């Protein structure tokens, strides 16, 4: 890497003074059609749109567009909207704008009703009580509702936002200027932002899905690069002009088992596959030590993680073979489903390597696995249809609460696989608990049940990385990368 990395950046300004523009390379396509609901650009990272509540680095829920909130009965919440907030078109933020945004979210993403427990549209999940007060109604008791909607997808937008074109109108510190599909998005500082004007006049987000290309672009095209490949970290760190920042995230790479299809409906077989794999080897050899061996479905950084109370499934091939012999497995080929598209913070090549490791370890205990690679839409279709035995995910919360992770094993109408009535009642107890102590106790019990039944095969806790020009200031890591604040981002030339 050249020692002049970032001295000119993408804007070509000479050295000296504060940069008028900073270029950020992203690992995720923030311009894809999926984001049409938000005016064609992702609510993650861009800071064009904002949620009602924010999540701090310690997972504390903080006031944002809403300054206060309270639960008025078991199913109802009231939120007070911040005064003197302007949209990018100059109009004042009112409660009706929040109602519009939530209704639009539910219409576009029906699953939002489950993730955030919104009541059905016909039952008025949200309504304006006056210009500054919004009332939410949930479909069931959910004490963690406020933490749940501290999520960037629960974003407030002006009705002028039209998904047919790139015209997101929000309240964030930056407003959308230009978008080139699958290429980049450019945002400009909103001088009337309620939290004060941003430090840098313009940010350009470049979509560079290939991690090696993104890493090489730090030489002379990018000032910040999200998720450099782990194999390139030492090379980047050897460059005096670049700093690599790392942060343990809430995400866990794991394999979900199909609990309703033989032979993975047999807990002994699932336990055997857990004992066949070494998480430590994965972290040390595949991740270059940049990760943490996982023990359960919830990352250790989450406040109600059961990490310390979950004994690891240490690699023990002899015990694994005994469990296979005791199980109902009779030589069937298990289908391991993975995607050939980038998911969250990892790349297809990494998931393929992980799948091969699981396959090789399974061979050593007499279990045959066929790796099936498909586009992400086909992958999720197979998951929803329960067509397969094993599904590889990198999952975790993107909000102040990760309760919805338990959904996949709870017998609701949207359940995927059921772990039974005792698990259901334990999760429900946690969802309804008024105190954190009661809530944490129930959710830790639920995780213990999941691992006792080996419902998942946890591999590692994800560490996300940022390669940053050393002259960049105001970019602090966050356990939820989607909540990295860009307002104070600045760079000395």
Coordinates of C-alpha atoms in Angstrom, one line a residue, residues 3 22 37 103 123 140 154 161 174 254 366 410-411 422 425 444 466:
X3 CA 2.2 5.7 2.1
X22 CA -15.1 12.1 2.5
X37 CA -39.5 2.0 0.5
X103 CA -48.1 2.4 8.0
X123 CA -56.5 -2.3 14.3
X140 CA -49.5 -8.8 22.1
X154 CA -38.3 2.0 11.6
X161 CA -40.6 10.1 -0.6
X174 CA -27.3 14.5 5.6
X254 CA -24.2 -20.2 12.8
X366 CA -19.7 -40.6 9.2
X410 CA -41.4 -20.0 18.9
X411 CA -44.8 -21.5 18.0
X422 CA -41.7 -24.9 27.5
X425 CA -43.6 -20.0 27.6
X444 CA -30.8 -16.9 29.2
X466 CA -13.1 -0.5 9.4

